[in-house]
Amino acid sequence: MSDNSSVLGKRKKINRVSVGSHNKKAKKSNANWSYLNNEPKEYLLNVGRLAAFLLMILIWEAGARIGLIDSFFWSMPSEIIQTWTIIAVDGSVWNDTFYTFQSTIYGFVLGTVGGAVIGLSFWWSKYYAKIAEPFLIIFEAMPKLALAPIVVLIFGIGLSSKVAMAVAITIIITTLTTYNGMKQVDKDLVRMIFALGASRWQVFTKVVVPWTMPSIISALRINIGLALTGAIVGEYIGSTHGLGRMIFYAGQTYEISLIWAGIFNLSLLSVGLYLLISWLEKKLLKGILH
Amino acid sequence: MLNEYKLELLDVSKEFNSRGETVKALDEITMKIPDHKFISIIGPSGCGKSTLFNIISGLDQPSDGELLIDKEEASGTSGLVGYMLQKDLLLPWRTILENVILGMEIIGIPKKEAKEKAIPLLHRYGLKGFEYSYPSQLSGGMRQRAALLRTILYDRDVILLDEPFGALDAQTRANMQEWLLDLWDDFQKTILFITHDIDESIYLSDEVYIMTARPGKIKHRLKIDLERPRKPNIITSKKFIELKDEALTMLSEEVLKSQQMEMQAN
């Protein structure tokens, strides 16, 4: 058992041994401890990650060439790189990426700001908040992607329908996050500020809004991913531009390598957005918390 | 003789509705408090001390009776007195300096002017070097100092302190008591002080009001005629012990009553 026991198993053993009196065993376990405590070296990790990635690509390529993987459905890395180079050089993929980027950002900003404003507005009336709450929860539970056909019918196949999808998918979750954060506002603090003769507006701006900001900021990172999903689904349903449209059309015409090329750019976009938001989050938090 | 009371409560009562039942929290409280006095209020838990402060600060309306500040009806009007609680309630996203000017900010004093006013006070009262620190970087005692300075800077004649040192350790608490007496001396405020600590109430005050168990009434008004300035070792003097004995006897009766009430309720 001791040979193939997992790291966790070994840890358990240490605990067991430490109460016992078998010194030899205890010594062996100590070596295991130091192994657990040694932090892996960063450059080795990166080398390992790169190697794993290249290995996967290699297996895929080799598998497709010797017929183990059906390249009609799966395509193969060399073909994908070729396809991607063509659309990258003629610039079409960058136009599509920018289009998707645009609708994602618009939707993200509108959804986040809108959700935060609606969430904060609940502070002003308990009746209003309590009446709205079940609707919010029902709308949040609903799979909003299912709305895409209606949204495209209403807003057309232009940018606005993609933005609308991104807003639909982000706004309620932001509202609920904001609302929940706002409920945590220290009641004694509000009482004290009112006792100083503050108006409701003063309490709102000086206490409630700053108090709720960390909750709103925590929603940013989730929202950017959701907004991108919304924009892509909007493009699937009906669009003239965008990575979603490109991937969807490639699927319709069985151009599998083009699908992968689109997904590659989509991943680039997604990582880029994520880094951007992480940076923004850090800046904002630093400005608010210390 | 003209009445010279700073703060007057005349037969103030307060009832709450809780689950269809009417609960009486305060029963005909009468307090007449002259200017520049240090008044403590002690009583068993749940006797309505905090309700009393809510009424004086204007957060709550009395069900009955009158509240006069400077001889003017003041019930339901907030912003006339300074108010500080056991929790420091400093805003974590503001520096100490920005925190202590909060009260001034609310009454519309420009930030720059408020800061100019605050800085010398922070220096004089033991917060020099912490102006630009954030509350999380300060000890509990220091945070209470900042909270108290915020109350002082708010510049009202009457200050309500609801167990301000309740959460501090004994050493820090003793320091803070001295510090509070200094402040009170310098600024000549009228202070109402809620505490559970009999020693603290006698040591600090000119008068101690002892409240009954719920519904809260004034059971006794204890005049503390100890000379000022008082030294910490005054608590071992004969006079102090006598006063403490009197207060303790009164209070323990009420504590017992309130415990019995609680047991019945359960």
Short mmCIF file of C-alpha atoms in Angstrom, two decimals, chain A residues 186-199 202 205-212 287-290, chain B residues 50 54 57 59 78-83 85 87 89 91-94 102-103 105-107 134 136 150 154 162:
data_model
loop_
_atom_site.label_atom_id
_atom_site.label_comp_id
_atom_site.label_asym_id
_atom_site.label_seq_id
_atom_site.Cartn_x
_atom_site.Cartn_y
_atom_site.Cartn_z
CA ASP A 186 -23.00 47.60 9.08
CA LYS A 187 -26.35 48.74 10.51
CA ASP A 188 -24.69 50.46 13.47
CA LEU A 189 -22.56 52.44 11.07
CA VAL A 190 -25.63 53.62 9.19
CA ARG A 191 -27.29 54.45 12.53
CA MET A 192 -24.29 56.45 13.65
CA ILE A 193 -24.12 58.44 10.42
CA PHE A 194 -27.85 59.17 10.57
CA ALA A 195 -27.38 60.30 14.18
CA LEU A 196 -24.86 62.85 12.92
CA GLY A 197 -27.74 64.34 10.96
CA ALA A 198 -26.80 62.92 7.57
CA SER A 199 -29.32 62.83 4.76
CA GLN A 202 -25.11 61.24 2.28
CA THR A 205 -22.77 57.98 -1.08
CA LYS A 206 -20.48 57.98 1.95
CA VAL A 207 -21.26 54.53 3.31
CA VAL A 208 -23.47 52.29 1.20
CA VAL A 209 -21.76 52.74 -2.17
CA PRO A 210 -18.14 52.40 -1.00
CA TRP A 211 -19.15 49.49 1.22
CA THR A 212 -20.68 47.67 -1.73
CA GLY A 287 -8.10 52.40 -4.64
CA ILE A 288 -10.78 51.24 -2.21
CA LEU A 289 -9.19 48.82 0.23
CA HIS A 290 -5.75 49.23 1.67
CA SER B 50 -29.55 52.22 24.10
CA ASN B 54 -31.57 56.62 20.28
CA SER B 57 -29.89 61.45 19.37
CA LEU B 59 -33.05 58.49 15.76
CA SER B 78 -30.96 64.13 14.59
CA GLY B 79 -27.66 65.98 14.34
CA LEU B 80 -27.98 67.87 17.63
CA VAL B 81 -25.71 65.64 19.67
CA GLY B 82 -22.54 63.64 19.09
CA TYR B 83 -22.93 59.88 19.31
CA LEU B 85 -20.82 53.42 20.10
CA LYS B 87 -17.73 49.67 17.89
CA LEU B 89 -17.37 52.38 13.21
CA LEU B 91 -14.80 53.63 7.55
CA PRO B 92 -12.13 51.13 6.48
CA TRP B 93 -11.55 52.81 3.13
CA ARG B 94 -10.75 56.17 4.68
CA LEU B 102 -16.72 62.69 8.64
CA GLY B 103 -19.05 64.50 11.02
CA GLU B 105 -18.22 66.75 6.22
CA ILE B 106 -21.83 65.81 6.83
CA ILE B 107 -22.73 69.24 8.16
CA TYR B 134 -6.01 53.24 7.71
CA SER B 136 -6.97 48.36 10.02
CA ARG B 150 -14.50 62.30 15.31
CA TYR B 154 -18.40 67.14 15.22
CA ASP B 162 -22.53 54.08 24.50
#
